[in-house]
Coordinates of C-alpha atoms and ligand atoms in Angstrom, one line a residue:
M746 CA 0.0 0.0 0.0
F747 CA 2.8 2.3 1.0
V748 CA 4.7 1.6 -2.2
A749 CA 1.6 2.3 -4.3
I750 CA 1.0 5.7 -2.6
T751 CA 4.7 6.6 -2.9
R752 CA 4.7 5.8 -6.6
F753 CA 1.5 7.7 -7.3
T754 CA 2.8 10.7 -5.3
F755 CA 6.0 10.6 -7.3
I756 CA 4.2 10.6 -10.7
L757 CA 1.9 13.4 -9.5
A758 CA 4.9 15.4 -8.3
F759 CA 6.7 14.8 -11.6
A760 CA 3.7 16.0 -13.6
V761 CA 3.4 19.2 -11.5
L762 CA 7.1 19.8 -11.8
L763 CA 7.0 19.3 -15.6
Y764 CA 4.1 21.7 -15.8
G765 CA 6.1 24.3 -13.7
V766 CA 9.2 23.9 -15.8
T767 CA 7.5 23.9 -19.2
H768 CA 4.6 26.3 -18.9
S769 CA 6.7 29.4 -19.3
I770 CA 8.4 28.0 -22.4
L771 CA 5.6 26.0 -24.1
G772 CA 2.7 28.0 -22.9
N773 CA 0.0 27.1 -20.5
W774 CA -2.1 24.7 -22.6
L775 CA 0.7 22.6 -24.1
A776 CA 2.5 22.3 -20.7
F777 CA -0.8 21.2 -19.1
G778 CA -1.4 18.7 -21.9
I779 CA 2.0 17.1 -21.6
S780 CA 1.6 16.9 -17.8
L781 CA -1.8 15.4 -18.2
S782 CA -0.4 12.8 -20.6
I783 CA 2.2 11.9 -18.0
L784 CA -0.6 11.3 -15.5
A785 CA -2.7 9.3 -18.1
L786 CA 0.1 6.9 -18.9
P787 CA -0.2 4.8 -15.6
L788 CA -4.0 4.9 -16.0
A789 CA -3.7 3.4 -19.5
Y790 CA -1.2 0.9 -18.1
F791 CA -3.6 -0.2 -15.4
Y792 CA -6.5 -0.5 -17.8
I793 CA -4.5 -2.6 -20.2
Q794 CA -3.2 -4.9 -17.4
S795 CA -6.7 -5.1 -15.9
A796 CA -8.0 -6.3 -19.3
R797 CA -5.2 -8.9 -19.5
L798 CA -5.9 -10.0 -16.0
K799 CA -9.6 -10.4 -16.7
K800 CA -8.8 -12.5 -19.8
Y801 CA -6.3 -14.6 -17.8
L802 CA -8.9 -15.3 -15.1
Q803 CA -11.6 -16.1 -17.6
A804 CA -9.3 -18.6 -19.5
D805 CA -8.8 -20.6 -16.2
E806 CA -5.3 -21.4 -17.4
V807 CA -3.3 -20.6 -14.3
E808 CA 0.1 -21.4 -15.9
N809 CA -0.3 -18.8 -18.7
L810 CA 0.4 -15.6 -16.7
P811 CA 0.2 -12.5 -19.0
P812 CA 3.4 -10.4 -19.1
A813 CA 3.5 -7.6 -16.6
F814 CA 6.1 -5.1 -15.5
G815 CA 6.6 -2.6 -12.8
Y816 CA 4.3 -2.6 -9.9
L817 CA 1.7 -5.0 -11.3
E818 CA 4.4 -7.7 -12.1
D819 CA 4.5 -8.6 -8.4
V820 CA 0.7 -8.5 -8.0
F821 CA 0.3 -10.8 -11.0
F822 CA 2.9 -13.2 -9.7
R823 CA 1.3 -13.4 -6.3
L824 CA -2.1 -13.9 -7.8
Q825 CA -0.8 -16.8 -9.9
R826 CA 0.9 -18.4 -6.9
A827 CA -2.3 -18.2 -4.9
A828 CA -4.3 -19.7 -7.8
L829 CA -1.7 -22.5 -8.2
T830 CA -1.8 -23.4 -4.5
T831 CA -5.6 -23.5 -4.5
K832 CA -5.6 -25.6 -7.7
K833 CA -3.2 -28.0 -6.2
R834 CA -5.3 -28.3 -3.0
I835 CA -8.4 -29.0 -5.1
V836 CA -6.6 -31.7 -7.0
D837 CA -5.3 -33.2 -3.8
V838 CA -8.8 -33.2 -2.2
E839 CA -10.3 -34.7 -5.4
R840 CA -7.7 -37.4 -5.5
Q841 CA -8.3 -38.2 -1.8
H842 CA -12.1 -38.3 -2.5
Q843 CA -11.5 -40.6 -5.4
R844 CA -9.4 -42.9 -3.3
F845 CA -12.2 -43.0 -0.6
I846 CA -14.7 -43.9 -3.3
E847 CA -12.3 -46.6 -4.7
A848 CA -11.8 -48.0 -1.2
F849 CA -15.5 -48.2 -0.6
Q850 CA -16.0 -49.8 -4.0
A851 CA -13.3 -52.4 -3.3
S852 CA -15.1 -53.4 -0.1
P853 CA -16.8 -56.8 -0.3
N854 CA -19.6 -55.3 1.8
G855 CA -22.5 -53.2 0.6
I856 CA -22.2 -49.6 1.8
V857 CA -25.0 -47.0 1.6
M858 CA -24.6 -43.4 3.0
L859 CA -27.8 -42.0 4.2
D860 CA -28.5 -38.3 5.1
N861 CA -30.5 -37.1 8.1
Q862 CA -33.8 -37.9 6.2
D863 CA -32.6 -41.5 5.5
Q864 CA -32.2 -40.6 1.9
I865 CA -29.5 -42.2 -0.2
E866 CA -26.5 -39.9 -0.6
W867 CA -24.1 -42.5 -2.1
C868 CA -23.8 -46.3 -2.4
N869 CA -21.2 -48.7 -3.7
S870 CA -21.8 -51.2 -6.5
I871 CA -22.0 -54.1 -4.1
A872 CA -24.9 -52.3 -2.3
E873 CA -26.5 -51.8 -5.8
R874 CA -26.3 -55.6 -6.4
F875 CA -27.5 -56.6 -2.9
F876 CA -30.5 -54.3 -2.8
G877 CA -31.3 -54.0 -6.5
L878 CA -30.5 -50.3 -6.3
S879 CA -29.2 -48.0 -9.0
F880 CA -27.4 -45.0 -7.6
K881 CA -28.1 -42.9 -10.6
R882 CA -31.8 -43.7 -10.4
D883 CA -32.3 -43.8 -6.7
A884 CA -30.0 -41.1 -5.3
L885 CA -31.9 -39.0 -2.7
Q886 CA -34.7 -41.6 -2.5
R887 CA -35.6 -42.7 1.1
I888 CA -34.0 -46.0 1.8
N889 CA -37.2 -47.5 3.2
Y890 CA -39.0 -46.8 0.0
I891 CA -36.6 -49.0 -1.8
L892 CA -35.8 -51.7 0.8
R893 CA -39.3 -52.6 1.7
N894 CA -38.4 -55.7 3.8
P895 CA -40.7 -55.3 6.9
D896 CA -37.9 -56.2 9.3
F897 CA -35.6 -53.6 7.8
V898 CA -38.3 -50.9 7.9
Q899 CA -38.9 -51.7 11.5
Y900 CA -35.1 -51.7 12.3
L901 CA -34.8 -48.3 10.7
S902 CA -37.7 -46.8 12.5
L903 CA -36.8 -48.2 15.9
R904 CA -33.4 -46.6 15.7
R905 CA -31.8 -49.3 17.8
F906 CA -28.7 -49.7 15.7
E907 CA -26.4 -51.3 18.4
E908 CA -27.4 -54.7 17.1
P909 CA -27.1 -56.0 13.5
L910 CA -30.2 -57.2 11.6
L911 CA -30.1 -60.6 9.8
I912 CA -32.3 -60.8 6.8
E913 CA -32.6 -64.4 5.4
K914 CA -34.3 -63.4 2.1
M915 CA -33.8 -59.9 0.8
G916 CA -36.7 -60.1 -1.6
P917 CA -38.8 -62.5 -3.6
G918 CA -36.7 -65.0 -5.5
S919 CA -33.6 -64.1 -3.6
N920 CA -31.8 -66.7 -1.5
M921 CA -29.2 -64.2 -0.2
S922 CA -28.8 -63.8 3.5
L923 CA -27.6 -60.4 4.5
L924 CA -26.4 -59.1 7.8
L925 CA -27.2 -55.4 8.0
Q926 CA -26.1 -52.8 10.5
I927 CA -26.5 -49.0 10.6
F928 CA -23.8 -46.8 12.1
P929 CA -24.6 -43.1 12.8
F930 CA -21.9 -40.6 11.7
A931 CA -21.4 -36.8 11.2
E932 CA -24.6 -34.8 12.0
N933 CA -27.4 -37.2 11.9
H934 CA -26.0 -39.1 8.9
R935 CA -26.0 -42.9 8.8
L936 CA -23.9 -45.6 7.2
L937 CA -25.7 -48.8 6.2
L938 CA -23.3 -51.8 6.0
A939 CA -24.5 -55.0 4.4
Q940 CA -22.5 -58.3 4.6
D941 CA -23.4 -61.3 2.5
V942 CA -23.6 -64.2 5.0
T943 CA -25.3 -66.7 2.7
D944 CA -22.3 -69.1 2.7
L945 CA -21.9 -68.7 6.4
R946 CA -25.5 -69.5 7.1
K947 CA -25.4 -72.5 4.7
A948 CA -22.2 -73.8 6.5
E949 CA -24.0 -73.4 9.8
A950 CA -27.0 -75.3 8.5
M951 CA -24.8 -78.0 7.1
R952 CA -23.0 -78.3 10.4
R953 CA -26.3 -78.6 12.2
D954 CA -27.5 -81.2 9.8
F955 CA -24.2 -83.1 10.0
V956 CA -24.3 -83.3 13.8
A957 CA -28.0 -84.4 13.6
N958 CA -27.1 -87.1 11.0
V959 CA -24.1 -88.4 12.9
S960 CA -26.2 -88.6 16.1
H961 CA -28.9 -90.5 14.2
E962 CA -26.4 -92.8 12.5
M963 CA -24.8 -93.7 15.9
R964 CA -28.1 -94.0 17.7
T965 CA -29.5 -96.7 15.4
P966 CA -26.8 -99.4 16.1
L967 CA -26.6 -98.3 19.7
T968 CA -30.3 -98.9 20.2
V969 CA -30.1 -102.3 18.5
M970 CA -27.1 -103.2 20.6
M971 CA -28.8 -102.2 23.9
G972 CA -31.9 -104.1 23.0
F973 CA -29.8 -107.3 22.5
L974 CA -27.9 -106.6 25.8
E975 CA -31.2 -106.2 27.7
T976 CA -32.4 -109.5 26.2
V977 CA -29.2 -111.4 27.0
Q978 CA -29.3 -109.9 30.5
S979 CA -33.0 -110.6 31.3
L980 CA -33.6 -113.9 29.5
D981 CA -32.1 -117.3 30.1
L982 CA -30.9 -118.0 26.6
E983 CA -29.6 -121.2 25.0
P984 CA -25.9 -121.0 24.3
Q985 CA -26.5 -121.1 20.6
Q986 CA -29.0 -118.3 20.7
E987 CA -26.7 -116.3 22.9
K988 CA -23.9 -116.8 20.4
E989 CA -26.1 -115.4 17.6
Y990 CA -27.0 -112.4 19.7
F991 CA -23.4 -111.7 20.4
E992 CA -22.6 -111.9 16.7
L993 CA -25.4 -109.5 15.9
M994 CA -24.0 -107.1 18.6
M995 CA -20.6 -107.4 17.1
L996 CA -22.0 -106.4 13.7
Q997 CA -23.5 -103.2 15.2
G998 CA -20.2 -102.6 16.9
H999 CA -18.4 -102.8 13.6
R1000 CA -20.9 -100.4 12.0
M1001 CA -20.2 -97.8 14.7
K1002 CA -16.5 -98.4 14.3
S1003 CA -16.7 -97.9 10.5
L1004 CA -18.7 -94.7 11.0
V1005 CA -16.2 -93.3 13.5
E1006 CA -13.3 -94.3 11.2
D1007 CA -14.9 -92.5 8.2
L1008 CA -15.7 -89.5 10.3
L1009 CA -12.0 -89.4 11.4
I1010 CA -10.9 -89.7 7.7
L1011 CA -13.1 -86.7 6.8
A1012 CA -11.9 -84.7 9.8
N1013 CA -8.2 -85.4 8.8
L1014 CA -8.9 -84.5 5.2
E1015 CA -10.3 -81.2 6.3
S1016 CA -7.3 -80.4 8.6
N1017 CA -4.4 -81.8 6.6
A1018 CA -2.3 -79.7 4.2
L1019 CA -3.0 -80.2 0.4
P1020 CA -1.1 -83.1 -1.1
A1021 CA 2.2 -82.1 -2.6
L1022 CA 2.8 -82.1 -6.4
T1023 CA 6.1 -84.0 -5.8
N1024 CA 5.0 -87.3 -4.3
Q1025 CA 5.0 -90.0 -6.9
I1026 CA 2.5 -92.7 -6.5
A1027 CA 3.2 -96.2 -7.9
V1028 CA -0.3 -96.8 -9.2
F1029 CA 0.8 -99.8 -11.3
G1030 CA 2.8 -101.4 -8.4
S1031 CA 1.8 -101.3 -4.8
V1032 CA -1.5 -99.4 -5.2
F1033 CA -3.1 -101.8 -7.7
A1034 CA -1.8 -104.9 -5.8
Y1035 CA -3.3 -103.6 -2.6
L1036 CA -6.6 -102.7 -4.3
R1037 CA -6.9 -106.1 -5.9
G1038 CA -6.1 -108.0 -2.6
D1039 CA -8.8 -105.9 -0.8
A1040 CA -11.4 -106.4 -3.5
E1041 CA -10.9 -110.1 -3.6
A1042 CA -11.2 -110.4 0.1
L1043 CA -14.4 -108.3 0.2
S1044 CA -16.0 -110.1 -2.7
Q1045 CA -15.0 -113.6 -1.6
G1046 CA -15.4 -114.9 -5.1
R1047 CA -18.9 -113.5 -5.7
H1048 CA -17.8 -111.2 -8.6
T1049 CA -15.5 -111.4 -11.7
F1050 CA -12.8 -108.7 -11.6
H1051 CA -10.8 -107.1 -14.5
F1052 CA -7.9 -105.0 -13.4
E1053 CA -6.4 -103.0 -16.3
C1054 CA -3.5 -100.6 -15.5
N1055 CA -1.4 -98.6 -17.9
A1056 CA 2.0 -99.0 -16.3
S1057 CA 3.5 -95.9 -17.9
V1058 CA 1.0 -93.5 -16.3
G1059 CA 2.1 -92.2 -12.9
L1060 CA 0.3 -90.0 -10.4
L1061 CA 1.5 -87.2 -8.1
G1062 CA -0.3 -87.0 -4.8
D1063 CA -0.8 -88.6 -1.4
E1064 CA -0.7 -92.4 -1.7
Q1065 CA -2.8 -93.0 1.4
E1066 CA -5.6 -90.7 0.3
I1067 CA -5.5 -92.1 -3.3
L1068 CA -5.7 -95.6 -1.9
S1069 CA -8.7 -94.6 0.2
A1070 CA -10.5 -92.9 -2.7
F1071 CA -9.9 -95.8 -5.2
G1072 CA -10.7 -98.4 -2.5
N1073 CA -14.0 -96.7 -1.7
L1074 CA -15.1 -96.8 -5.3
I1075 CA -14.2 -100.5 -5.6
S1076 CA -15.9 -101.4 -2.3
N1077 CA -19.1 -99.6 -3.4
A1078 CA -19.1 -101.5 -6.7
I1079 CA -18.6 -104.8 -4.8
R1080 CA -21.3 -104.0 -2.2
Y1081 CA -23.9 -102.9 -4.6
T1082 CA -23.3 -105.4 -7.5
P1083 CA -25.2 -108.6 -7.0
D1084 CA -23.4 -111.9 -6.9
G1085 CA -22.1 -113.0 -10.3
G1086 CA -21.6 -109.4 -11.5
E1087 CA -18.5 -108.0 -13.3
I1088 CA -16.3 -105.2 -12.0
T1089 CA -13.7 -103.5 -14.2
V1090 CA -11.1 -101.3 -12.6
Q1091 CA -9.0 -99.2 -15.0
W1092 CA -6.1 -96.8 -14.7
D1093 CA -5.1 -95.1 -17.9
R1094 CA -4.6 -91.8 -19.7
N1095 CA -7.5 -90.2 -21.7
A1096 CA -7.3 -88.4 -25.1
K1097 CA -6.4 -85.1 -23.2
G1098 CA -3.5 -86.8 -21.5
Q1099 CA -5.2 -86.8 -18.1
G1100 CA -4.8 -89.8 -15.7
V1101 CA -8.2 -91.5 -15.2
F1102 CA -9.1 -94.1 -12.6
S1103 CA -12.5 -95.7 -13.2
V1104 CA -14.6 -98.5 -11.7
R1105 CA -17.4 -100.0 -13.8
D1106 CA -19.9 -102.4 -12.5
T1107 CA -22.9 -104.4 -13.6
G1108 CA -24.9 -103.5 -10.5
P1109 CA -28.4 -102.0 -10.2
G1110 CA -27.4 -98.6 -11.5
I1111 CA -28.6 -95.3 -10.1
S1112 CA -31.4 -93.1 -11.5
A1113 CA -30.4 -89.7 -12.8
E1114 CA -32.2 -87.7 -10.1
H1115 CA -29.9 -89.1 -7.4
L1116 CA -26.6 -88.5 -9.2
P1117 CA -26.1 -84.8 -8.2
R1118 CA -26.6 -85.6 -4.5
L1119 CA -24.6 -88.9 -4.2
T1120 CA -21.5 -87.2 -2.7
E1121 CA -23.4 -85.4 0.1
R1122 CA -22.6 -86.8 3.5
F1123 CA -25.1 -89.6 4.5
Y1124 CA -27.0 -89.4 1.2
R1125 CA -28.1 -92.8 0.2
V1126 CA -30.3 -94.0 -2.7
D1127 CA -31.6 -96.9 -0.6
R1128 CA -31.0 -96.4 3.1
S1129 CA -31.7 -100.0 4.2
R1130 CA -29.7 -101.5 1.4
S1131 CA -26.7 -99.2 2.2
R1132 CA -26.9 -100.4 5.9
D1133 CA -27.2 -104.0 4.9
T1134 CA -24.0 -103.7 2.9
G1135 CA -22.2 -102.1 5.8
G1136 CA -22.2 -98.6 4.3
T1137 CA -21.7 -95.5 6.4
G1138 CA -23.1 -93.1 3.8
L1139 CA -19.7 -91.2 3.9
G1140 CA -17.8 -93.2 1.2
L1141 CA -18.5 -90.9 -1.8
A1142 CA -18.1 -87.8 0.4
I1143 CA -14.6 -89.0 1.2
V1144 CA -13.9 -89.7 -2.5
K1145 CA -15.1 -86.3 -3.5
H1146 CA -13.0 -84.6 -0.8
I1147 CA -9.9 -86.5 -1.8
A1148 CA -10.6 -85.7 -5.5
S1149 CA -10.8 -82.0 -4.9
R1150 CA -7.6 -82.1 -2.8
H1151 CA -5.9 -83.5 -5.9
Q1152 CA -7.8 -81.1 -8.3
A1153 CA -9.5 -84.1 -9.8
Q1154 CA -13.1 -84.5 -11.0
L1155 CA -15.4 -87.3 -9.9
Q1156 CA -17.6 -88.3 -12.8
I1157 CA -20.6 -90.6 -12.4
E1158 CA -22.4 -92.4 -15.3
S1159 CA -25.1 -94.8 -14.5
S1160 CA -28.0 -96.6 -16.1
V1161 CA -30.7 -98.3 -14.0
G1162 CA -30.5 -102.1 -14.6
I1163 CA -27.3 -101.9 -16.5
G1164 CA -24.6 -100.6 -14.1
S1165 CA -22.5 -97.7 -13.0
Q1166 CA -19.2 -96.2 -13.8
F1167 CA -17.4 -93.9 -11.3
S1168 CA -14.3 -92.1 -12.7
L1169 CA -11.7 -89.9 -11.1
V1170 CA -10.1 -87.6 -13.8
F1171 CA -6.8 -86.0 -12.6
P1172 CA -5.3 -82.8 -14.1
V1173 CA -2.3 -83.2 -16.3
E1174 CA -0.2 -81.3 -13.7
R1175 CA -0.6 -84.5 -11.5
N1176 CA 0.8 -86.7 -14.3
A1177 CA 4.1 -88.4 -13.5
E1178 CA 6.1 -90.0 -16.2
V1179 CA 6.9 -93.6 -15.2
I1180 CA 10.0 -95.1 -16.8
P1181 CA 9.2 -98.8 -17.3
S1182 CA 11.7 -100.9 -15.3
G1183 CA 14.5 -102.5 -17.4
Q1184 CA 15.1 -99.4 -19.5
Ligands
ADP181 P1 -22.6 -95.9 1.4 O1 -21.8 -96.1 2.6 O2 -24.1 -95.8 1.7 O3 -22.3 -96.8 0.3 P2 -21.5 -93.9 -0.3 O4 -21.3 -92.4 0.0 O5 -20.3 -94.7 -0.6 O6 -22.3 -94.4 1.0 O7 -22.6 -94.0 -1.5 C1 -23.7 -93.2 -1.4 C2 -24.9 -93.9 -2.1 O8 -24.6 -94.0 -3.5 C3 -25.0 -95.3 -1.7 O9 -25.9 -95.4 -0.5 C4 -25.7 -96.0 -2.8 O10 -27.1 -95.8 -2.8 C5 -25.1 -95.2 -4.0 N1 -24.0 -95.9 -4.7 C6 -22.7 -95.7 -4.5 N2 -22.0 -96.5 -5.3 C7 -22.8 -97.3 -6.0 C8 -22.7 -98.3 -7.0 N3 -21.5 -98.7 -7.5 N4 -23.9 -98.8 -7.5 C9 -25.1 -98.4 -7.1 N5 -25.3 -97.4 -6.1 C10 -24.2 -96.9 -5.6

């Protein structure tokens, strides 16, 4: 300010001095004219610079500062610096805002921001999917006009947000279970968080069913056994009759033992590390020899077996698990195929180069509607037949588990009255090249 006044005073003094010196030589009017021109010069300078400044501000190109000199050079420079700082701050804030949006979008949970009227201020794409919302269409709509689930409407109106709200079915035709919770923030704003708990709820239901099934499976042989024990205890039985009762009790004991063993196998499969890709399994050697021995012992000459093994196809995985999976498929074929039936066990490579283990039988076959559920724990086509054959209902669940641990596919083909074929198809990554001995 001081500099500006000094400069203006200097120019004014110069003009007056010029008039004083020149008016006696040039005459009054000319001297006055020249002095006035001297005063008009800075005015013109200010007008021109103001016009440039206006253009500069209108163009919104902070970097292209118009040339200036003298007093205004500094003003222009400071103005540009202030504009640059503000611009940078805006860019920073925008970037931060964008990062927040991206973080909210990356969240696996649905997020809806509500204002003090419960109107949608913003929502991420997961929330759009969960609630069938469209932010473009539904922005500033009240959330309870869109989520009309009665439990949610009540939750919103009661304003007791300390507890989350579980909604089993978000809308007609939806099987999604959502856990919703509202968190107040800022002045009367609210954040609605939605978590998809469908899988969690399914897993909980499966666990409940599993415990109920195991209890039921254990209770049946236990009840039978206790009935026999009471009879033996209370009646005076003939030694032969007593022997028969003990044999029947032993059978029930074996059933419980098999069930517990299969449950332990499943528990171990769930807790063990995945089988390494480096363990080579001698399918042609020990595995097939073991399978054949077990099959013949279980069948006791009631079936005809064909064991066909391509000696050059090796497998990478866990030998115990593979033995258990292959053994389960063979034992099923033996247990369900009537006496005199044929069972073919094969290990070979298919056209895609994948190792395939298959068991084909001439048993009763399975009708198509049962096939998708066969690997469920305790699922049986014919419950009493499975029990008669000593089945626990867990065999195929174990096979499926072992298959998935080896990234293999369990394929089932069956025709009622003709027979079934169960195949395990291993990925080529699990192939092991076997060099035939003697080379
Ligand atoms: P289980 O111990 O009852 O045999 P699994 O899980 O091994 O249990 O098999 C499930 C069901 O699949 C069996 O109860 C049976 O109904 C059917 N099943 C399995 N293998 C065969 C087969 N080779 N032939 C006919 N049915 C079979």
